[in-house]
Short mmCIF file of C-alpha atoms in Angstrom, two decimals:
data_model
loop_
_atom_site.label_atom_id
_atom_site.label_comp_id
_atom_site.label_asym_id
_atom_site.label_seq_id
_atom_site.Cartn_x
_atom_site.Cartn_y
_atom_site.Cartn_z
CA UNK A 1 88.84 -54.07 -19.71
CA UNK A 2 87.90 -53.93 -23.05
CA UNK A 3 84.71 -51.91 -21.89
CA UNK A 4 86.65 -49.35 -20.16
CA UNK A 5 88.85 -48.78 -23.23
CA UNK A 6 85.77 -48.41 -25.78
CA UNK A 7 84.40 -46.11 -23.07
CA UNK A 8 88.16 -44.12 -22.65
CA UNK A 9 87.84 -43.75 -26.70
CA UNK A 10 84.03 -42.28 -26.78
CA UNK A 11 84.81 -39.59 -24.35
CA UNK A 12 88.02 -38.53 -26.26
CA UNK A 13 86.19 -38.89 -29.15
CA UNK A 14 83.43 -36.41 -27.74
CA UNK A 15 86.08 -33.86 -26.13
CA UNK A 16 87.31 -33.74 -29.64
CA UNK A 17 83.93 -33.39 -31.21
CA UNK A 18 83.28 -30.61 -28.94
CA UNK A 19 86.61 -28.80 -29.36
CA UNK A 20 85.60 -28.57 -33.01
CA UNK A 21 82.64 -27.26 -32.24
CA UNK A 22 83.93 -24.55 -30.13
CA UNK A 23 86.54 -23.57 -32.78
CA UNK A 24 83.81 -23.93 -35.71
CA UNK A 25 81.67 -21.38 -33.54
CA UNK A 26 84.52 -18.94 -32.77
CA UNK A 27 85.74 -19.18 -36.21
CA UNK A 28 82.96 -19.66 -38.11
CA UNK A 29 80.21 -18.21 -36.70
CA UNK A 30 77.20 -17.37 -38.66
CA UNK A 31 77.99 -20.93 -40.48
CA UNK A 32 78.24 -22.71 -37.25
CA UNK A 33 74.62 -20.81 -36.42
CA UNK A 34 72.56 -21.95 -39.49
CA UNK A 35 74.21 -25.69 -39.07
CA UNK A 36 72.73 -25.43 -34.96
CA UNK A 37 69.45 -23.95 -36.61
CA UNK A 38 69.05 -26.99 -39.45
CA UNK A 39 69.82 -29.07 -36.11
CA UNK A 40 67.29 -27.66 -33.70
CA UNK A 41 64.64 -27.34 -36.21
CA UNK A 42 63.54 -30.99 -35.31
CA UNK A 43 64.72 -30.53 -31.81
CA UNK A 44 62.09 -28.28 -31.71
CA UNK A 45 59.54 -30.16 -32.66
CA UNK A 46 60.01 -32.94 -30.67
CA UNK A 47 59.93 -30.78 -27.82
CA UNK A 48 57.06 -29.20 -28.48
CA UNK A 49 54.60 -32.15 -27.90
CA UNK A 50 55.71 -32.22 -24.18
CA UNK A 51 56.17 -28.52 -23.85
CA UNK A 52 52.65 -28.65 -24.82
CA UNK A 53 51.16 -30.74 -22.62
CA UNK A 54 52.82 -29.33 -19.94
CA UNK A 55 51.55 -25.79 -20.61
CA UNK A 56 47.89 -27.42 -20.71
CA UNK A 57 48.25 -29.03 -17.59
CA UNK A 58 49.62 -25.74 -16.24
CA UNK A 59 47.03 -24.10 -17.58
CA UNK A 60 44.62 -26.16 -16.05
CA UNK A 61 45.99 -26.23 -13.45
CA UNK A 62 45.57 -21.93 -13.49
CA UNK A 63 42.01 -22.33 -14.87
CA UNK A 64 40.87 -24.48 -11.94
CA UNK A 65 42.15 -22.14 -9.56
CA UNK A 66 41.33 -19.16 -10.99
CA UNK A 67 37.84 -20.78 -11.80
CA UNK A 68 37.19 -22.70 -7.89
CA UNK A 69 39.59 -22.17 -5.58
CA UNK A 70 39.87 -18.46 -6.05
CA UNK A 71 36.48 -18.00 -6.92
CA UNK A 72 35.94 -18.19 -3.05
CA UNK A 73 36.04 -14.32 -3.05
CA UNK A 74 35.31 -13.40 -6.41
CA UNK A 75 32.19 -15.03 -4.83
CA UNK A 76 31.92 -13.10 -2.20
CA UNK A 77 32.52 -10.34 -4.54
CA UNK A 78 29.40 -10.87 -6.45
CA UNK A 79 27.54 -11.15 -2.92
CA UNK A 80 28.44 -7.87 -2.77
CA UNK A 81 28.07 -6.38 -5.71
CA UNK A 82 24.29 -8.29 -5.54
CA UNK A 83 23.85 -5.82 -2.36
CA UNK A 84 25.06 -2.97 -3.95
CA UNK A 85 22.42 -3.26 -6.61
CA UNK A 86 19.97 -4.11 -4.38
CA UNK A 87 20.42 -0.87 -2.53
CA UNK A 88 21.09 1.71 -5.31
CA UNK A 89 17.75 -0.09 -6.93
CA UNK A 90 16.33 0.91 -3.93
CA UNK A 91 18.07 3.86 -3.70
CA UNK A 92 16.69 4.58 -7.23
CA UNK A 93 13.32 3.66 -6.45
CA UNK A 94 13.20 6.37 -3.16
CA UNK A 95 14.74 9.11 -5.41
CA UNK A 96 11.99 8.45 -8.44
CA UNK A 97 9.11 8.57 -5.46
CA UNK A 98 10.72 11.68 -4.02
CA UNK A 99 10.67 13.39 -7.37
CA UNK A 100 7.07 12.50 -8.18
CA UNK A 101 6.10 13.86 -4.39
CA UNK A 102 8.24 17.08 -4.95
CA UNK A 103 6.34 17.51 -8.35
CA UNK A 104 2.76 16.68 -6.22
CA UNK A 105 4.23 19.50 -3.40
CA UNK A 106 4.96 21.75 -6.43
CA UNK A 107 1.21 21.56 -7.93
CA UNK A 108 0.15 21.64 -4.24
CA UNK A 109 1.74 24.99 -3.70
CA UNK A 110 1.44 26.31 -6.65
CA UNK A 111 -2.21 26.38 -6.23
CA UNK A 112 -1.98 27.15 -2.54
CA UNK A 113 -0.54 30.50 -3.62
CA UNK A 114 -2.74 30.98 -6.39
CA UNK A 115 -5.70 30.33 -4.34
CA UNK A 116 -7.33 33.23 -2.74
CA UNK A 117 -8.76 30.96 0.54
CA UNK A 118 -6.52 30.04 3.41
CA UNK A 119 -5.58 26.20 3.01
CA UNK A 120 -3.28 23.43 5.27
CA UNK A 121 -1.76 21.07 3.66
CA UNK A 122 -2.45 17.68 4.86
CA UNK A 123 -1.46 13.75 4.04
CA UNK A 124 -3.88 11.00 3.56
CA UNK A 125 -2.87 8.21 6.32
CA UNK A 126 -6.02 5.87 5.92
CA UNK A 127 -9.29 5.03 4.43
CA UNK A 128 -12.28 4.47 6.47
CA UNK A 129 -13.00 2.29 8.98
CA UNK A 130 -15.78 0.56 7.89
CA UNK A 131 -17.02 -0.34 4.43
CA UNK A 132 -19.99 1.88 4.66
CA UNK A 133 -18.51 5.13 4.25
CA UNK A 134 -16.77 6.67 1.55
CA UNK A 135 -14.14 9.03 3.87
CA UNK A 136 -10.43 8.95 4.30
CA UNK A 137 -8.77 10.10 7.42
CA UNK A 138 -5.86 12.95 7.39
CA UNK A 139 -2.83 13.18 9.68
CA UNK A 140 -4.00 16.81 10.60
CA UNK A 141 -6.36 17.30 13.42
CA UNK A 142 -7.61 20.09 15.79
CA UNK A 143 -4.37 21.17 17.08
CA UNK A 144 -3.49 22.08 13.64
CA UNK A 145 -6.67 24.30 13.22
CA UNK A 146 -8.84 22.16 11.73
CA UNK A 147 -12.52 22.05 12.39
CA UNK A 148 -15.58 19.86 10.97
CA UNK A 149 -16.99 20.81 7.68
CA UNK A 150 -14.12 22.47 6.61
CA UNK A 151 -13.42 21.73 2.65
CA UNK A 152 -10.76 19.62 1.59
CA UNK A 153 -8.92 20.07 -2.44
CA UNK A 154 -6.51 19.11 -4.75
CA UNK A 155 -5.28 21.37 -7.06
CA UNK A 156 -7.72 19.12 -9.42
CA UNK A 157 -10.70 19.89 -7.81
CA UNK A 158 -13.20 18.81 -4.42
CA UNK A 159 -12.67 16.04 -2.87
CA UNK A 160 -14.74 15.98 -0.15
CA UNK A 161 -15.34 17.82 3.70
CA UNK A 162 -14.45 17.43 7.43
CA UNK A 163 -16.89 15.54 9.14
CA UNK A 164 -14.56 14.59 12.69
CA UNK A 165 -11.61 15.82 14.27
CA UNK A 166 -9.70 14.87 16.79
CA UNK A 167 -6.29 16.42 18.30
CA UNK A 168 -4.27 15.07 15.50
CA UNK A 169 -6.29 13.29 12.89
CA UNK A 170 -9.51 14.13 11.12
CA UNK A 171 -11.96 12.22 8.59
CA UNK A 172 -12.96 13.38 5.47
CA UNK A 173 -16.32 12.34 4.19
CA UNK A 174 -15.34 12.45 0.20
CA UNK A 175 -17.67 14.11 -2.65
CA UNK A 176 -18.78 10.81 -3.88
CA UNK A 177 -20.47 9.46 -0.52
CA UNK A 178 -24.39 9.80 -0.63
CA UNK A 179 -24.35 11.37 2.60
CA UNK A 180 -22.32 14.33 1.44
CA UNK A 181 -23.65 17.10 -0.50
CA UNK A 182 -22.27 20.17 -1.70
CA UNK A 183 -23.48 23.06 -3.45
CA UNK A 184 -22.59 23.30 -7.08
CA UNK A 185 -23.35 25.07 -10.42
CA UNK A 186 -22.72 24.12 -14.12
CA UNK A 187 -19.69 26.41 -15.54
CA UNK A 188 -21.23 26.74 -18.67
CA UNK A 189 -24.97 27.07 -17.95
CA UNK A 190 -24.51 28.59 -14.48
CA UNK A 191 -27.45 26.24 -13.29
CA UNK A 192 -27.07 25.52 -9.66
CA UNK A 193 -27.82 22.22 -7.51
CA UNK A 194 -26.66 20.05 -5.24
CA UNK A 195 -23.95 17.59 -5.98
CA UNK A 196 -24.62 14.54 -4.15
CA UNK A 197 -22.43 11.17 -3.47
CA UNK A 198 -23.89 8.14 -5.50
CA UNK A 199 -23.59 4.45 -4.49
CA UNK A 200 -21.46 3.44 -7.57
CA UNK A 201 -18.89 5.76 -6.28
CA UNK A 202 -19.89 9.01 -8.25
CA UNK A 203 -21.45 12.11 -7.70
CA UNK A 204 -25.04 13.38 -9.12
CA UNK A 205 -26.22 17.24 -9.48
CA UNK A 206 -29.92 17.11 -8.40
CA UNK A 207 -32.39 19.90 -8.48
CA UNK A 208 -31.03 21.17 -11.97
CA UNK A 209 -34.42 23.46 -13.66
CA UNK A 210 -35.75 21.44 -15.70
CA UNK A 211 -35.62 24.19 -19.10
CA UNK A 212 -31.73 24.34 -18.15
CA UNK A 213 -30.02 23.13 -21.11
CA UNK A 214 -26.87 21.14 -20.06
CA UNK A 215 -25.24 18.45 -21.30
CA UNK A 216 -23.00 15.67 -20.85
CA UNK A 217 -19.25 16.76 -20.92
CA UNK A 218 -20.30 20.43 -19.19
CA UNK A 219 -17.93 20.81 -16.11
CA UNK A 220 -19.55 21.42 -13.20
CA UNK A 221 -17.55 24.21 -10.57
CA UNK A 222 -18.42 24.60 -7.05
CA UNK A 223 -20.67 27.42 -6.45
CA UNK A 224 -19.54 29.00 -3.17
CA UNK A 225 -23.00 29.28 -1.70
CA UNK A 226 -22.08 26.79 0.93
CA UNK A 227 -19.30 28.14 4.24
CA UNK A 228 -16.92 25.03 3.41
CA UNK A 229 -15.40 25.60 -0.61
CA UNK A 230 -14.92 29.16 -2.53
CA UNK A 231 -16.76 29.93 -6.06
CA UNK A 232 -15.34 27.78 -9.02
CA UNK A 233 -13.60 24.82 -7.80
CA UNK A 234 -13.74 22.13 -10.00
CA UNK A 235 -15.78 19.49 -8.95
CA UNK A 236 -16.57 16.85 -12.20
CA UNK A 237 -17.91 16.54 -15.17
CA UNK A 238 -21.65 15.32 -16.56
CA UNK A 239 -21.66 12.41 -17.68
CA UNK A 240 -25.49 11.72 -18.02
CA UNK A 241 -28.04 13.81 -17.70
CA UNK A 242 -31.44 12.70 -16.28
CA UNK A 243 -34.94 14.19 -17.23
CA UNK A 244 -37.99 12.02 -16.06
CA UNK A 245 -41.22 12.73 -17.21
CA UNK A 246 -43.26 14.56 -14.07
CA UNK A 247 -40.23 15.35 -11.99
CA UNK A 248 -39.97 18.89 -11.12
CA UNK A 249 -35.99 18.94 -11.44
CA UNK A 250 -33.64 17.29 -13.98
CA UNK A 251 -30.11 15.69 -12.32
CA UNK A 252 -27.13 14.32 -13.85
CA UNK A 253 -24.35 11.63 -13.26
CA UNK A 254 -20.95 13.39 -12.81
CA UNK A 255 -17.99 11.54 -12.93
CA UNK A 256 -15.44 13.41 -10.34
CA UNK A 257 -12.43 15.52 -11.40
CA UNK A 258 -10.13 14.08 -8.34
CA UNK A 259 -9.32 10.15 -8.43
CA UNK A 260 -9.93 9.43 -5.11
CA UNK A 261 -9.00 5.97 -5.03
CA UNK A 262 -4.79 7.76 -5.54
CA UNK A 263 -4.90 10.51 -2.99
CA UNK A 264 -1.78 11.18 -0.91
CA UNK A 265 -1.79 14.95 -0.36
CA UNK A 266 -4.43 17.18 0.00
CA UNK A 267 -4.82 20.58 1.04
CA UNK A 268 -7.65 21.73 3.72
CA UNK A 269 -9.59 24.88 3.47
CA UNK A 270 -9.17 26.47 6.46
CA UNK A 271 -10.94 30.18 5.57
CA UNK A 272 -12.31 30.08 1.74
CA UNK A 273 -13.56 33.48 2.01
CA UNK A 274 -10.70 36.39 0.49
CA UNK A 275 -11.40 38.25 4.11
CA UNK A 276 -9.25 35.06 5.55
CA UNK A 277 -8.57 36.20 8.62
CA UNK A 278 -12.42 37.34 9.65
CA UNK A 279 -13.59 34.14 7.89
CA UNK A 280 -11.95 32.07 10.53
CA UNK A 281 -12.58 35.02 13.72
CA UNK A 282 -16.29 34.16 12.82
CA UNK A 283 -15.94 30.36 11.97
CA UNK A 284 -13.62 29.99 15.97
CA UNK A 285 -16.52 32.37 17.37
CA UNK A 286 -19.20 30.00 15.77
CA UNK A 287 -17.25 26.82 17.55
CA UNK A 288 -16.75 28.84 20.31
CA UNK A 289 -20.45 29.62 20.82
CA UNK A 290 -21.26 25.11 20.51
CA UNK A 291 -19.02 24.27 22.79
CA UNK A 292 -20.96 26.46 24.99
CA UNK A 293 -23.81 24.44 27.25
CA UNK B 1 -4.78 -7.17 32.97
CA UNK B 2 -7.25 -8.44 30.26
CA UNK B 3 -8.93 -4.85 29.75
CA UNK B 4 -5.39 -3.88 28.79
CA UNK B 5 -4.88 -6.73 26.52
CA UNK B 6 -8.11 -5.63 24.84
CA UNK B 7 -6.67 -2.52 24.42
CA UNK B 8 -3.66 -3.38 23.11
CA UNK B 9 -5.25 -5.56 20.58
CA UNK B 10 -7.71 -2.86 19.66
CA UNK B 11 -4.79 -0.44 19.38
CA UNK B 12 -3.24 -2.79 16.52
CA UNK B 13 -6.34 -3.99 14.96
CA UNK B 14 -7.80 -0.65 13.82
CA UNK B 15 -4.65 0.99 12.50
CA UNK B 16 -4.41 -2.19 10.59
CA UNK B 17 -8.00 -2.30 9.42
CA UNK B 18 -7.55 1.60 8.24
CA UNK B 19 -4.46 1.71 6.43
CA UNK B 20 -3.09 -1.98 4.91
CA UNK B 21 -6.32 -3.89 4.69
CA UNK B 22 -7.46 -2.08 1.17
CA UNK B 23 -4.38 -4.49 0.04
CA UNK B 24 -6.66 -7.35 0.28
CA UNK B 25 -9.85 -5.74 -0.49
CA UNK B 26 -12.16 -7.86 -2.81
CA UNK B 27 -14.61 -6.00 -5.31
CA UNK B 28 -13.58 -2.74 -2.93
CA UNK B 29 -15.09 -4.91 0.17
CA UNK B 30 -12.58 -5.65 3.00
CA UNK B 31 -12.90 -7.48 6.29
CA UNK B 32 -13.91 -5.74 9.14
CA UNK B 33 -10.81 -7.04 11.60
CA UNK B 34 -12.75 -5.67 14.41
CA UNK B 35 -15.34 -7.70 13.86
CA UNK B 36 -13.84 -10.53 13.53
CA UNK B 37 -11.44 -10.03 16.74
CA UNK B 38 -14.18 -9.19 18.77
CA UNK B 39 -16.37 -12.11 17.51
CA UNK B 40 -13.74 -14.90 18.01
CA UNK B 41 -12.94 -13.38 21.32
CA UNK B 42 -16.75 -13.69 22.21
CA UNK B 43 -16.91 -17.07 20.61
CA UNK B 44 -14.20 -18.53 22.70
CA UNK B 45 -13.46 -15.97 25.99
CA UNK B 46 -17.26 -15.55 26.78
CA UNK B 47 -20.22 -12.74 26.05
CA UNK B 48 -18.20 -10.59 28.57
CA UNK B 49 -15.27 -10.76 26.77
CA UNK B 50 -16.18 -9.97 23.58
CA UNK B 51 -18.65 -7.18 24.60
CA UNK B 52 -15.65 -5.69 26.08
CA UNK B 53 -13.59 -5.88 23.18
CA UNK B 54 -16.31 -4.87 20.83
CA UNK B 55 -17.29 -1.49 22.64
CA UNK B 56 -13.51 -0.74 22.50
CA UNK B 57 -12.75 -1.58 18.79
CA UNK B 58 -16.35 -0.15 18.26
CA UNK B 59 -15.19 2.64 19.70
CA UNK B 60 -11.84 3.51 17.83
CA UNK B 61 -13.55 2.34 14.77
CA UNK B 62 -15.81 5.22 15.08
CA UNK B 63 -13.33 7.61 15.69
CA UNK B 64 -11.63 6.67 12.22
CA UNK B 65 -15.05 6.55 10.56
CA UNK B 66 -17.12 8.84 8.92
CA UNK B 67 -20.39 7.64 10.30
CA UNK B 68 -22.82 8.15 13.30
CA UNK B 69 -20.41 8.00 16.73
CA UNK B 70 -22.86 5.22 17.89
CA UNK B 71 -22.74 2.61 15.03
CA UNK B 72 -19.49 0.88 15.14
CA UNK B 73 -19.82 0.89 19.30
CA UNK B 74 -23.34 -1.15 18.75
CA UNK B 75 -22.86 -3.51 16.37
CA UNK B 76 -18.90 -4.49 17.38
CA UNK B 77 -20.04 -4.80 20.95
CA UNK B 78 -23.48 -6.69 20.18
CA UNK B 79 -21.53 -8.96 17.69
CA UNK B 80 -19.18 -9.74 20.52
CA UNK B 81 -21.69 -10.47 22.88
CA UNK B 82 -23.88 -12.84 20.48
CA UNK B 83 -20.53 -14.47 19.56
CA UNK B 84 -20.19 -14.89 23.36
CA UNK B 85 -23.60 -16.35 23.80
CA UNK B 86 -23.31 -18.69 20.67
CA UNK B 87 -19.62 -20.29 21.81
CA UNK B 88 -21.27 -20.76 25.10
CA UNK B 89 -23.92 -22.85 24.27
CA UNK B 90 -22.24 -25.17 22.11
CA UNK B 91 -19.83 -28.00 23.17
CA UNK B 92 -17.34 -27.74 20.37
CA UNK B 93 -16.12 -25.05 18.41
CA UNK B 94 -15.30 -26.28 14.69
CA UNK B 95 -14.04 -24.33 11.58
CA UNK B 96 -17.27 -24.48 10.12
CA UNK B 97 -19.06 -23.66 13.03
CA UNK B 98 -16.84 -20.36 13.26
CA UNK B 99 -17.07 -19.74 9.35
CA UNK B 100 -21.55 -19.72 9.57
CA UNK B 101 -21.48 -17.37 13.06
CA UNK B 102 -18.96 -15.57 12.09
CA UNK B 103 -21.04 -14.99 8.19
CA UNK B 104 -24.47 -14.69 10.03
CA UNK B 105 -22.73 -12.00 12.68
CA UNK B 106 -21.41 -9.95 10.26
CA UNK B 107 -24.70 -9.79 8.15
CA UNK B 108 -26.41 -8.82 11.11
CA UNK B 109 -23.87 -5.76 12.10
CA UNK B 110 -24.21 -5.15 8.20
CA UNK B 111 -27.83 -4.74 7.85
CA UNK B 112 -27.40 -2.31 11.28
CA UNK B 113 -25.09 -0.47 9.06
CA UNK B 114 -27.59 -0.55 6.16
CA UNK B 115 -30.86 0.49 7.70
CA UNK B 116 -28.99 3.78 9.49
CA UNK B 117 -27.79 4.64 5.73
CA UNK B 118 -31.34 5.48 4.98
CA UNK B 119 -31.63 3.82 1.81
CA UNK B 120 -33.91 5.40 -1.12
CA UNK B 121 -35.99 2.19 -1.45
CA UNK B 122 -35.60 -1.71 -2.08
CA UNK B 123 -33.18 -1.39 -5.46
CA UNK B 124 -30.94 0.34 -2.87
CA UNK B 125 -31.15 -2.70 -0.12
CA UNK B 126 -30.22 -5.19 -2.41
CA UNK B 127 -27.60 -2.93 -3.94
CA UNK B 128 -25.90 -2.46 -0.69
CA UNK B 129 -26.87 -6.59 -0.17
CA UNK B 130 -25.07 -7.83 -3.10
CA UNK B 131 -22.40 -5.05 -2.97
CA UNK B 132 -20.97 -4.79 0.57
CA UNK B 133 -22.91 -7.43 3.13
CA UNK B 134 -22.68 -10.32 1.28
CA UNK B 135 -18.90 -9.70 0.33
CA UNK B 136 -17.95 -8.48 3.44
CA UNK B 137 -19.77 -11.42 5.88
CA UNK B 138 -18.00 -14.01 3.17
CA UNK B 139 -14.39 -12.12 4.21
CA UNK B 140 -15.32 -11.90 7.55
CA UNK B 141 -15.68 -15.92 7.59
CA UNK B 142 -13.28 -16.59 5.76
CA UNK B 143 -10.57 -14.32 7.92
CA UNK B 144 -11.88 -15.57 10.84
CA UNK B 145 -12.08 -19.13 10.59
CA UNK B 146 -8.39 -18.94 9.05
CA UNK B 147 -7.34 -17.30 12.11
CA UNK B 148 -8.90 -19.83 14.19
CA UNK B 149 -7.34 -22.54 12.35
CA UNK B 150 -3.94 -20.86 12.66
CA UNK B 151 -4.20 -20.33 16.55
CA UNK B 152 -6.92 -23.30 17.20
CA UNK B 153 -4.35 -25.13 19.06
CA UNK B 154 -3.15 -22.49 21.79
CA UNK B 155 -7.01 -21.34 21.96
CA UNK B 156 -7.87 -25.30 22.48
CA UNK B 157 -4.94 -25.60 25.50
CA UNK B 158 -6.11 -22.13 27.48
CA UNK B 159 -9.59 -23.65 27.03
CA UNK B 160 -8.69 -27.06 28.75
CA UNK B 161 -6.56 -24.81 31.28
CA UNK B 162 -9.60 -22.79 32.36
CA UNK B 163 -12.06 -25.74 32.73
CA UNK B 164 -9.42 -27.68 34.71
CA UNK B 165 -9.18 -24.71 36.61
CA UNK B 166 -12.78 -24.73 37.40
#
């Protein structure tokens, strides 16, 4: 009994209490406000330690989702984005090799137009078939007018002749095989000879007179004596020049103007005379009379 | 049926030997596939066989080549055919046993190759010797005997086959 009287006195006591309060804050207001202010100041503090952890825990809890559970499609994201790079790398790499083939096509025309013979463009598809031979086989054959010992160029120079053709392909026997030969003269000497593969893989002008004074460095041109090349295509330059005692003729090491070890396009002299069109009325009439029994 | 196989195989092998193999060239050498096919075909399918599938590889190989029409025909076919006599007369076909016929095979279709290049004189023998045969019949070997290894198995069961066949 005494309980529930101590307890009937506390809550009058705190209707009271808050009563006062309520008439404090209505008629004393901004007093009322810096008293609640003094009070909450520790308030505040002790609520902060909780307050505090709970935010880390949220936090965590955030971090772990953002940083596992929904990493599930940033993930997959990255996958993707992996791919994309992939393919505009690749994308990159097809655009670079188109513009260094559009700048080879430029050079390629550029000297088709300039050149006064008749010429087919052609791609290199292979090497040859054996180890024996220095030759490389085109993707342009007899059904595209080719015939055997045409001449085939870069805008750099010789590179070598036709040797076989079939309806679609032919083989090219390049200028630094000993079993081609080709006539050529030196540009600055105009000494003529015959410019011969080597087995080291370069060329050598023999039959140079031996009171001709060339040297290494002179360039050495085609001379357009032979049906398959016109005058002054470049073929190399000397490199060493050769003069044995007794021998009748001098030669010299030339080390080719083409690198034919990087060929992709080349172009195929089809008529190398200026008189195109009779050059290749006599060269069809000169097949024409072979295949003949 | 087999002819065709031949041909098929002879349609894949020379592309392949003309356009990827200067990947794996060594010193500028690389292995003549068609060699090599038509030698383990001898070695294991009989002279028959591998003369077969020599004069066709031979034959496309020459097409693609700059040389004499002739050359490739001869030696593929003749390597086939020695291959073919060899694997007959021996009980048991090892690696090593592939790796020195297939090396002595392709130094015999080399020197062939050699002697129609007219060489100059003797420096020019052993230059094409030390340059091309010797490099080539140690690629040959080598190729070869890997590819026996890799299919010696299958090759070993169509053997048994046949001779329980017979």
């Amino acid at each position: 009994m005494a309980i529930s009287r101590s307890t009937y006195g506390t809550r009058r006591l705190a209707i009271v209490l808050f009563a006062c309060l309520l008439v404090a804050l209505f008629l004393l207001p901004s007093q009322s406000q810096r008293l609640l202010q003094y009070v909450g100041g520790p308030l505040g503090q002790v609520l902060s330690l909780p307050l505090a952890a709970f935010s880390s825990v949220d936090h965590g809890i955030t971090d772990m989702w953002n940083g596992y559970v929904a990493l599930q499609s940033v993930h997959e994201e990255n996958r993707q984005l992996h791919r994309d790079i992939e393919f505009l790398k690749g994308q990159n790499n097809q655009l670079r090799e188109s513009m260094t083939a559009v700048q080879r096509y430029e050079a390629l025309l550029s000297f088709k137009q300039q050149s006064p013979s008749q010429t087919l463009a052609a791609q290199v598809i292979g090497r040859d078939a054996t180890n024996w031979y220095r030759g490389m086989i085109l993707n342009k054959g007899e059904s595209d007018g080719v015939r055997t010992e045409m001449g085939v160029v870069t805008p750099a120079g010789v590179v070598g002749r036709v040797v076989k053709t079939n309806s679609t392909s032919s083989v090219v026997l390049l200028v630094t095989d000993p079993n081609n030969a080709i006539a050529g003269v030196v540009q600055r000497t105009r000494d003529e000879g015959i410019v011969e593969g080597t087995s080291h893989g370069r060329a050598r002008l023999k039959y140079i007179p031996l009171l001709s004074r060339v040297q290494a460095g002179d360039r050495v041109v085609t001379s357009g004596l032979t049906g398959a090349f016109p005058r002054g295509l470049a073929i190399g330059s000397l490199i060493q020049v050769e003069k044995s005692e007794g021998d009748l003729f001098q030669s010299a090491e030339i080390e080719p103007e083409v690198d034919l070890s990087k060929l992709d396009e080349v172009l195929i002299i089809t008529a190398p005379y200026e008189d195109a069109e009779a050059a290749q009325k006599l060269l069809q009439a000169i097949h024409g009379d072979r295949k003949k029994p | 049926m087999k002819f065709l196989l031949y041909l098929l195989l002879a349609l894949v092998v020379v592309p392949l030997q003309t356009t990827m193999l200067h990947y794996v060239s060594v010193f500028g050498v690389r292995p003549d596939l068609g060699l090599i096919a038509a030698c383990l075909v001898g070695f294991l399918g009989g002279e028959l066989d591998g003369l077969i599938l020599g004069l066709i590889l031979g034959c496309f190989q020459d097409m693609l080549s700059a040389g004499d029409l002739w050359i490739n025909v001869v030696t593929k076919g003749g390597s086939g055919f020695l291959a073919g006599l060899a694997g007959r007369h021996m009980a048991h076909i090892t690696p090593s046993v592939m790796t020195a016929g297939l090396a002595i095979i392709s130094c015999l279709s080399s020197a062939v190759f050699l002697y129609s290049m007219n060489p100059a004189g003797l420096d020019e023998v052993w230059l094409g010797v030390r340059s091309t045969v010797l490099v080539q019949a140690g690629l040959d070997a080598a190729v070869g005997a890997g590819l026996y290894l890799l299919f010696r198995q299958r090759w070993s069961d169509d053997r048994m086959v046949t001779e329980g066949a017979l």
